[in-house]
Coordinates of C-alpha atoms and ligand atoms in Angstrom, one line a residue:
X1 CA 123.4 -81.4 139.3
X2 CA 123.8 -84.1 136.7
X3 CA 120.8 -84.7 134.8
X4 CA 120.4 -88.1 136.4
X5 CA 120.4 -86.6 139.4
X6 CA 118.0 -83.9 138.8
X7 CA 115.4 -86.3 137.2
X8 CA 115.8 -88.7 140.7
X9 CA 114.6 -85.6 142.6
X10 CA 111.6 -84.9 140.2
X11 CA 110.7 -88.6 141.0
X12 CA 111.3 -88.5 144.5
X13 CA 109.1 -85.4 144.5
X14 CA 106.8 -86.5 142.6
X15 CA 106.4 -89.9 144.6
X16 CA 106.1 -88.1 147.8
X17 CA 103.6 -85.5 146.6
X18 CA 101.6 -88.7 145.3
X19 CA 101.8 -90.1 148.6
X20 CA 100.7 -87.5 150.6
X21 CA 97.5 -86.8 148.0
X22 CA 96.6 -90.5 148.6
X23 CA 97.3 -90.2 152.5
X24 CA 95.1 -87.2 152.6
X25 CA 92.8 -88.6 150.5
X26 CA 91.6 -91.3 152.7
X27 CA 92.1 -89.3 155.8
X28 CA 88.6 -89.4 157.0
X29 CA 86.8 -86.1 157.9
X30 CA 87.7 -85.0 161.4
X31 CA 83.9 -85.5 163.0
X32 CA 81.4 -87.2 161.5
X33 CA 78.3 -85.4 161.3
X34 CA 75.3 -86.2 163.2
X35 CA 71.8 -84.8 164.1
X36 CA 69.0 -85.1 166.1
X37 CA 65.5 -83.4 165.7
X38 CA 62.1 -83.3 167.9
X39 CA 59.1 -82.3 166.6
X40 CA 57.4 -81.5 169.7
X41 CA 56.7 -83.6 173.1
X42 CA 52.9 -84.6 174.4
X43 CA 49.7 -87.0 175.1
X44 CA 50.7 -88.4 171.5
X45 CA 49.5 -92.0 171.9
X46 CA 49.2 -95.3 169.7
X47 CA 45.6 -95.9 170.6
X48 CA 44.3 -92.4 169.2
X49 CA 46.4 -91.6 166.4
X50 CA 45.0 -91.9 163.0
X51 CA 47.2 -93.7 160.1
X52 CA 47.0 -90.6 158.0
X53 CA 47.9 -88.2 161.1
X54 CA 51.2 -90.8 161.9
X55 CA 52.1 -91.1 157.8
X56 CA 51.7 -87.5 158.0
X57 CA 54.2 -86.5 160.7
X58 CA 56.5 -89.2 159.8
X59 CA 56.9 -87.8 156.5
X60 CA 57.5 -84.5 157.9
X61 CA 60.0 -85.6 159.6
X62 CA 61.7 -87.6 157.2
X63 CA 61.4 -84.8 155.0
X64 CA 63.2 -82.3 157.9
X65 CA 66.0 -84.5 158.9
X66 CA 66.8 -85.5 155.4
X67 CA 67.5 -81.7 154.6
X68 CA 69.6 -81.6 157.8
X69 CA 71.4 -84.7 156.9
X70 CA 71.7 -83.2 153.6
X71 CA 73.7 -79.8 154.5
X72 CA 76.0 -82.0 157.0
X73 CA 76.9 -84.0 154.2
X74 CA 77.4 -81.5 151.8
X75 CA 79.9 -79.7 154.4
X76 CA 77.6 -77.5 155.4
X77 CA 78.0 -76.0 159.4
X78 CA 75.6 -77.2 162.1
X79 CA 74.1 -73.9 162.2
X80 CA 73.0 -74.3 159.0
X81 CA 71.7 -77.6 159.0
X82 CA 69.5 -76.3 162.1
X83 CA 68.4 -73.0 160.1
X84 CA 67.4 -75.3 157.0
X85 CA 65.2 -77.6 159.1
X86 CA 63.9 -75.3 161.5
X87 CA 62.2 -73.2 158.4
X88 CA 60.9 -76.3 156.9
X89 CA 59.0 -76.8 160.2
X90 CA 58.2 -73.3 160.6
X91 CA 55.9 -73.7 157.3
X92 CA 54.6 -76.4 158.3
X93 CA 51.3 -76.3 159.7
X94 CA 51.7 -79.6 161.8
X95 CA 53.8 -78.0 164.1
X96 CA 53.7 -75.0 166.3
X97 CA 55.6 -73.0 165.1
X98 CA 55.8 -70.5 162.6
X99 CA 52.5 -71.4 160.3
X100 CA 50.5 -73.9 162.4
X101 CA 51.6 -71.7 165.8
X102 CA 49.1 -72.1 168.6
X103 CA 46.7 -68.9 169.6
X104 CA 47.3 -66.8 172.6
X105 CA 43.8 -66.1 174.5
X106 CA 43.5 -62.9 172.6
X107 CA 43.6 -64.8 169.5
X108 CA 47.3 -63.8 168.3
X109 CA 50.0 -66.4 167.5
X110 CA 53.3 -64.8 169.3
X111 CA 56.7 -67.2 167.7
X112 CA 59.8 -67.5 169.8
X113 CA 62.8 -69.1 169.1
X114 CA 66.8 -69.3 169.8
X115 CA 69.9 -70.8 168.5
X116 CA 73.3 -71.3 169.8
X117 CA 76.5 -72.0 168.2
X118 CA 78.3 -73.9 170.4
X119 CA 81.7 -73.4 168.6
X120 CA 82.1 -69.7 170.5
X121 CA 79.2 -69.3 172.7
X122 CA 77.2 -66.7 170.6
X123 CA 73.4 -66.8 170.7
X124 CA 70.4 -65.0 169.4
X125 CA 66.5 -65.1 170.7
X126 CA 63.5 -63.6 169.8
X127 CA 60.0 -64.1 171.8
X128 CA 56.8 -62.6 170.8
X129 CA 57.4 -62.0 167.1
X130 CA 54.0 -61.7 164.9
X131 CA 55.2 -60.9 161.7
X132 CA 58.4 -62.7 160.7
X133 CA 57.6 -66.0 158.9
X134 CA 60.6 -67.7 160.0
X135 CA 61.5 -66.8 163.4
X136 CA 64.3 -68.9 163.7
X137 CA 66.1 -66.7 160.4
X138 CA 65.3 -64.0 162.7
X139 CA 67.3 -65.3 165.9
X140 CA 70.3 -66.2 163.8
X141 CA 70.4 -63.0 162.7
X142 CA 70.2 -61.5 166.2
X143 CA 73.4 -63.3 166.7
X144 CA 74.7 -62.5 164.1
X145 CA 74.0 -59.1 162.9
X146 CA 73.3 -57.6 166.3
X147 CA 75.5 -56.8 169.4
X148 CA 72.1 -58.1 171.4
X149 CA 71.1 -61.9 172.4
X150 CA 67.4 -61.8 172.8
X151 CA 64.8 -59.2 170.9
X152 CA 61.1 -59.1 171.6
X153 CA 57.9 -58.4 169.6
X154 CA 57.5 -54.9 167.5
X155 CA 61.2 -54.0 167.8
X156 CA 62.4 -57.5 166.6
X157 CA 60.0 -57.7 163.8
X158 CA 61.3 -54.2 162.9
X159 CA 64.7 -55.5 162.7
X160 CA 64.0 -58.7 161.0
X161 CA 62.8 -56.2 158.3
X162 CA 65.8 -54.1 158.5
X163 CA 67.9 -56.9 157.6
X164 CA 65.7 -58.3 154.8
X165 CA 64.0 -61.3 156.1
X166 CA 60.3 -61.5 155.1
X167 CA 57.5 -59.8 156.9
X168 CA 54.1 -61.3 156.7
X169 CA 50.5 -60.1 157.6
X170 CA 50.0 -61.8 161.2
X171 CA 46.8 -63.7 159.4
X172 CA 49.5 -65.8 157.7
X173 CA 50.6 -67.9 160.6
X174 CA 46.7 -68.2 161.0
X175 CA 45.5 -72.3 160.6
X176 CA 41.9 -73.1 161.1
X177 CA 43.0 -76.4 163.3
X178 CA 44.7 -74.4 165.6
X179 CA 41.6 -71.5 166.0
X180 CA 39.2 -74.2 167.0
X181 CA 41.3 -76.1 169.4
X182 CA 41.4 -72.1 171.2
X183 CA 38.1 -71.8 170.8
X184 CA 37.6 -75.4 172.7
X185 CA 39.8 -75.0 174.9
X186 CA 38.6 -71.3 176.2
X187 CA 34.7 -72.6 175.9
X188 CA 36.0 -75.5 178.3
X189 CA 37.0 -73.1 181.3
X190 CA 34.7 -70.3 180.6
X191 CA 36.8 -67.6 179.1
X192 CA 35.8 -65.1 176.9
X193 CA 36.1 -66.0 173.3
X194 CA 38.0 -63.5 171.2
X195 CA 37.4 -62.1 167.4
X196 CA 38.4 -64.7 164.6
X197 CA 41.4 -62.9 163.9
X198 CA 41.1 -60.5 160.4
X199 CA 42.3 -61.6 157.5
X200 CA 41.9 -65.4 158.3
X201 CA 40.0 -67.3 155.8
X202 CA 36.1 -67.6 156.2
X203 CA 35.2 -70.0 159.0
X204 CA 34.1 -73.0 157.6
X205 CA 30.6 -74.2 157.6
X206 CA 31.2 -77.5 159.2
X207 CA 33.0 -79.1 162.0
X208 CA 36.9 -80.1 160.7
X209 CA 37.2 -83.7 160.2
X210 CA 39.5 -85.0 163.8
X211 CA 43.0 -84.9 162.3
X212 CA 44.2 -85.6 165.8
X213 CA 43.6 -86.9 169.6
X214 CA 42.8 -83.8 171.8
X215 CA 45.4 -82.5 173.8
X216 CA 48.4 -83.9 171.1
X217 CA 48.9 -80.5 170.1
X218 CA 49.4 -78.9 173.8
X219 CA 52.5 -79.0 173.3
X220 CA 54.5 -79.2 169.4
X221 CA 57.7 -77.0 169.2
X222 CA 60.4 -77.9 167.1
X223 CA 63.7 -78.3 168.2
X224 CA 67.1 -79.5 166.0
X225 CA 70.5 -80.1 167.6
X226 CA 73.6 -80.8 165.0
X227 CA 77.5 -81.8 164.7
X228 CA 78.9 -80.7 161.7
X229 CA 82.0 -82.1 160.5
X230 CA 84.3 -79.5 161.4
X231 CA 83.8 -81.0 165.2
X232 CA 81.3 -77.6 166.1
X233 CA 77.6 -78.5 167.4
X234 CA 74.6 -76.3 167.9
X235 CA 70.9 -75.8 168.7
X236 CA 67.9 -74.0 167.6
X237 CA 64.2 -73.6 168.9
X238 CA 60.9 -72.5 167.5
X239 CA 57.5 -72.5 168.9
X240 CA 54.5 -70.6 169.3
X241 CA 54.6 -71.4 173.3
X242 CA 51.8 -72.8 174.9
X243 CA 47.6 -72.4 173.6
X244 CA 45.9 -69.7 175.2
X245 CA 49.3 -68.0 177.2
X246 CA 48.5 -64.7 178.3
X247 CA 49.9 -61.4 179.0
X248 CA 53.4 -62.0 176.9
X249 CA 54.0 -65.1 178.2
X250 CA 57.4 -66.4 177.6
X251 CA 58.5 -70.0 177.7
X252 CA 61.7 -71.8 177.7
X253 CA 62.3 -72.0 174.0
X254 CA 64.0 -68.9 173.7
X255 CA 65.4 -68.7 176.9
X256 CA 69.3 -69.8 176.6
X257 CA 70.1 -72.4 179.0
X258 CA 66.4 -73.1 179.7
X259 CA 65.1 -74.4 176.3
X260 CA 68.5 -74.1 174.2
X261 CA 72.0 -74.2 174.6
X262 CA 75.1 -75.4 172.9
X263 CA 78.7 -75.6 174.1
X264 CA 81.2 -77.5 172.4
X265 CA 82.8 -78.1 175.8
X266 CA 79.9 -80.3 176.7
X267 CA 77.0 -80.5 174.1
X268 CA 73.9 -79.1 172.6
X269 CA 70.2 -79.3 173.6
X270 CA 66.6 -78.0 172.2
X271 CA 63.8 -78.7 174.5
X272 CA 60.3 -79.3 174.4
X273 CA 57.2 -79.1 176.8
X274 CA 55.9 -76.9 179.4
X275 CA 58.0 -74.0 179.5
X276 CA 57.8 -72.7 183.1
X277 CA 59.7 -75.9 184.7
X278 CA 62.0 -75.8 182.2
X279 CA 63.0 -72.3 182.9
X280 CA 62.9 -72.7 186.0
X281 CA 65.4 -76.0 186.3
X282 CA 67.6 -74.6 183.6
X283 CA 67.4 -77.9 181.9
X284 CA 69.2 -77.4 179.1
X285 CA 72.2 -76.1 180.4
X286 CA 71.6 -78.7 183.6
X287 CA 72.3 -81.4 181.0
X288 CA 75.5 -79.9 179.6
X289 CA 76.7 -79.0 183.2
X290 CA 76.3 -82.8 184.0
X291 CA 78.5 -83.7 181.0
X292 CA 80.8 -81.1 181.4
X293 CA 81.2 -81.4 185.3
X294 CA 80.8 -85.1 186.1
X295 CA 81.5 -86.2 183.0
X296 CA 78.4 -87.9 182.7
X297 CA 77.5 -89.9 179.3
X298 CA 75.0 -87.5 177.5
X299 CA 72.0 -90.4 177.8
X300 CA 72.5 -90.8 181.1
X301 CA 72.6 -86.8 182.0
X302 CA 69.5 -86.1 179.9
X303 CA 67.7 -89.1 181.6
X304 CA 68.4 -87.6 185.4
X305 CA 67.2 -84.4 184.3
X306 CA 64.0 -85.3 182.6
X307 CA 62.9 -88.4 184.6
X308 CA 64.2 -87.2 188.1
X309 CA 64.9 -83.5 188.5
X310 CA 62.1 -82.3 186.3
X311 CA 59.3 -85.1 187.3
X312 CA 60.0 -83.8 191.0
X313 CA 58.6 -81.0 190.1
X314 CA 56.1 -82.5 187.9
X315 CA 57.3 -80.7 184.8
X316 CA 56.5 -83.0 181.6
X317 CA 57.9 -82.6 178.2
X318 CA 61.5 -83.4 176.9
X319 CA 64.5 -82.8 175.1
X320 CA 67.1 -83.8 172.2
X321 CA 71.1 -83.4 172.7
X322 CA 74.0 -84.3 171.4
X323 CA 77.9 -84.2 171.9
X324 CA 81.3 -82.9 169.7
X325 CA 82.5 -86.9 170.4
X326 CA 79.1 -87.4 168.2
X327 CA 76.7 -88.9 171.1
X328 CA 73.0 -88.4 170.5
X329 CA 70.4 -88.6 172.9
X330 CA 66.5 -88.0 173.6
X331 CA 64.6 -87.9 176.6
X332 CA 60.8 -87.0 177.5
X333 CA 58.1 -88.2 180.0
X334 CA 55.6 -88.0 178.0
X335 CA 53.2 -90.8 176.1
X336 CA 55.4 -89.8 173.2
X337 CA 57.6 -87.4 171.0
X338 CA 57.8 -86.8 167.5
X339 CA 61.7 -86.9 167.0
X340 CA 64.4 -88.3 164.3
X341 CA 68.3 -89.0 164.1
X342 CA 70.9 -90.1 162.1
X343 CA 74.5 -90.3 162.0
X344 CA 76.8 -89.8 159.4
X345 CA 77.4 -93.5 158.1
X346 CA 74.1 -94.5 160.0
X347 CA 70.5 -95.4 159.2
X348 CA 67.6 -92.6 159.7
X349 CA 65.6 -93.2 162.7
X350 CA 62.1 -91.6 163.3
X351 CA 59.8 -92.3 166.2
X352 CA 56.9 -90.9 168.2
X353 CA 56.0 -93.6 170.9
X354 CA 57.7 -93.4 173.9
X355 CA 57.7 -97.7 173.4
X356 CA 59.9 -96.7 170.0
X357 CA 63.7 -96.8 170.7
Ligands
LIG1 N1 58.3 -75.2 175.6 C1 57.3 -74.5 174.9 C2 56.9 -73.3 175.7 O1 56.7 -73.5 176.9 C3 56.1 -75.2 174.4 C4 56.3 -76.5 173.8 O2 57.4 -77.1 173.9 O3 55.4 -77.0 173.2 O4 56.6 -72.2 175.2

């Protein structure tokens, strides 16, 4: 080859490879990423929430779905971005779960949770856990770690130690808020009043100052469903149930198909409220079965089960989903839910009213 010839090639080459760069370059990411987050569904109402209590949980949640939006962005998988929020909430003593957990009637706080990768199907669970401080670490790693789905109390604390996530004394999840609204609520209907757990702090030697409405709390899980951009969704869980449960009560939370479930053939969802119905409707997995099988729009799905299947039975409480095409949705018949979303490209939305969009 003349050397003419040889230097056309090296600029055809060259051209090309140029081209292709630049083509690639602008290609935009195959999904964009989007996620949706509750913070617990309830008697949460305009007229007797304080200014500091609303600041207070809207800040949370800011805070939460900007480290979501944060791990999307970065590239990150939807598992993660649902691992990095969930332990933010855990911490946080405004929610029920993980620090902040409601008391069983024997004065205990018992965490579940569950996540679900949609991508393949695999899920972990873990219900009545009293000494991992981030439950929903601990389900993750029953997915991935274990051949099992779902661990309960001792033996799944044991193997959250055996695979090095932290153990904490029980008194850790233990929040002086959350003691007294037991202690109310069990005075109310006459039940015996347990111990104040050991280790808690002193009791203090006046009444706490109202940070909230009665009742706002009955419920107050914390939920997270995600797309990443690689097209895969999932959803995670975490709550310390409902006040006062007995005898090893179990909601829906970590209950696959009842409080959690992801399928990239139809879509994700993390539910809130009280557990029994939602076990017992299946709701999450009802939503996604509507998608998948009538090929309903996610909105509309999560609207039938919520307002009609699960009001027939006079369930209350709700739920956030969202699809691989990058539909988002929330749903709840309750006065209100604390929830956010966003959308890669798309503004942050956080509400609580049920008159909020
Ligand atoms: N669904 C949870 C349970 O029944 C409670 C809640 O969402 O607040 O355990």
């Amino acid at each position: 080859m003349s050397n003419g010839m040889k230097r056309l090639f090296g600029t055809c080459a060259g051209v090309l490879l140029a081209t292709s760069l630049a083509v690639h370059a602008q290609q935009p990411p195959a999904h964009h990423w989007a996620i949706v987050i509750h913070g617990g569904a309830g008697v949460i109402e305009r007229a007797t929430m304080s200014p500091e209590t609303e600041a207070a949980y809207r800040a949370a949640l800011n805070q939460a779905a900007r480290t979501g939006a944060g791990v999307l962005d970065r590239g990150g998988s939807s598992l993660d971005a649902i691992e990095a929020v969930i332990r933010i909430f855990e911490d946080d003593p405004l929610f029920n779960a993980g620090r902040g957990a409601v008391f069983t009637a024997a004065g205990k706080n018992e965490l579940d949770a569950a996540i679900m990768d949609g991508s393949n199907l695999k899920a972990g669970a873990v219900a009545g856990v009293t000494r991992t401080r981030h439950p929903i670490s601990l389900a993750r790693a029953v997915m991935e770690k274990s051949p099992h789905v779902m661990l309960i109390g001792a033996g799944a604390d044991a193997f959250a130690a055996q695979v090095g996530l932290e153990q904490v004394d029980p008194s850790f999840f233990f929040t002086e808020r959350r003691w007294q609204s037991l202690v109310k609520q069990l005075k109310q209907e006459g039940r015996p009043i347990p111990q104040r757990p050991a280790g808690a702090p002193p009791a203090p030697s006046g009444p706490l100052a109202a940070f909230e409405p009665p009742n706002a709390h009955k419920f107050g899980t914390v939920g997270v469903v995600a797309l990443d951009r690689a097209g895969n969704i999932a959803a995670g869980t975490s709550t310390g149930g409902v006040q006062a449960k007995q005898w090893g009560r179990v909601g829906d939370s970590p209950i696959i198909g009842a409080g959690t479930y992801a399928s990239n053939q139809s879509c994700a969802v993390s539910a809130t409220g009280t557990g029994e119905y939602f076990i017992r409707l299946g709701v999450a997995r009802e939503i996604c079965n509507l998608v998948y099988f009538k090929g309903l729009p996610l909105q509309q799905a999560a609207d039938q089960v919520i307002h009609k299947e699960l009001e027939a039975l006079h369930g209350d409480g709700g739920i956030v989903a969202i699809t691989p095409d990058g539909q988002m949705a929330w749903s709840f018949n309750t006065p209100g839910m604390y929830r956010a979303r966003q959308q890669e490209g798309g503004k942050l939305q956080i509400s609580i009213y049920n008159d909020e969009p």
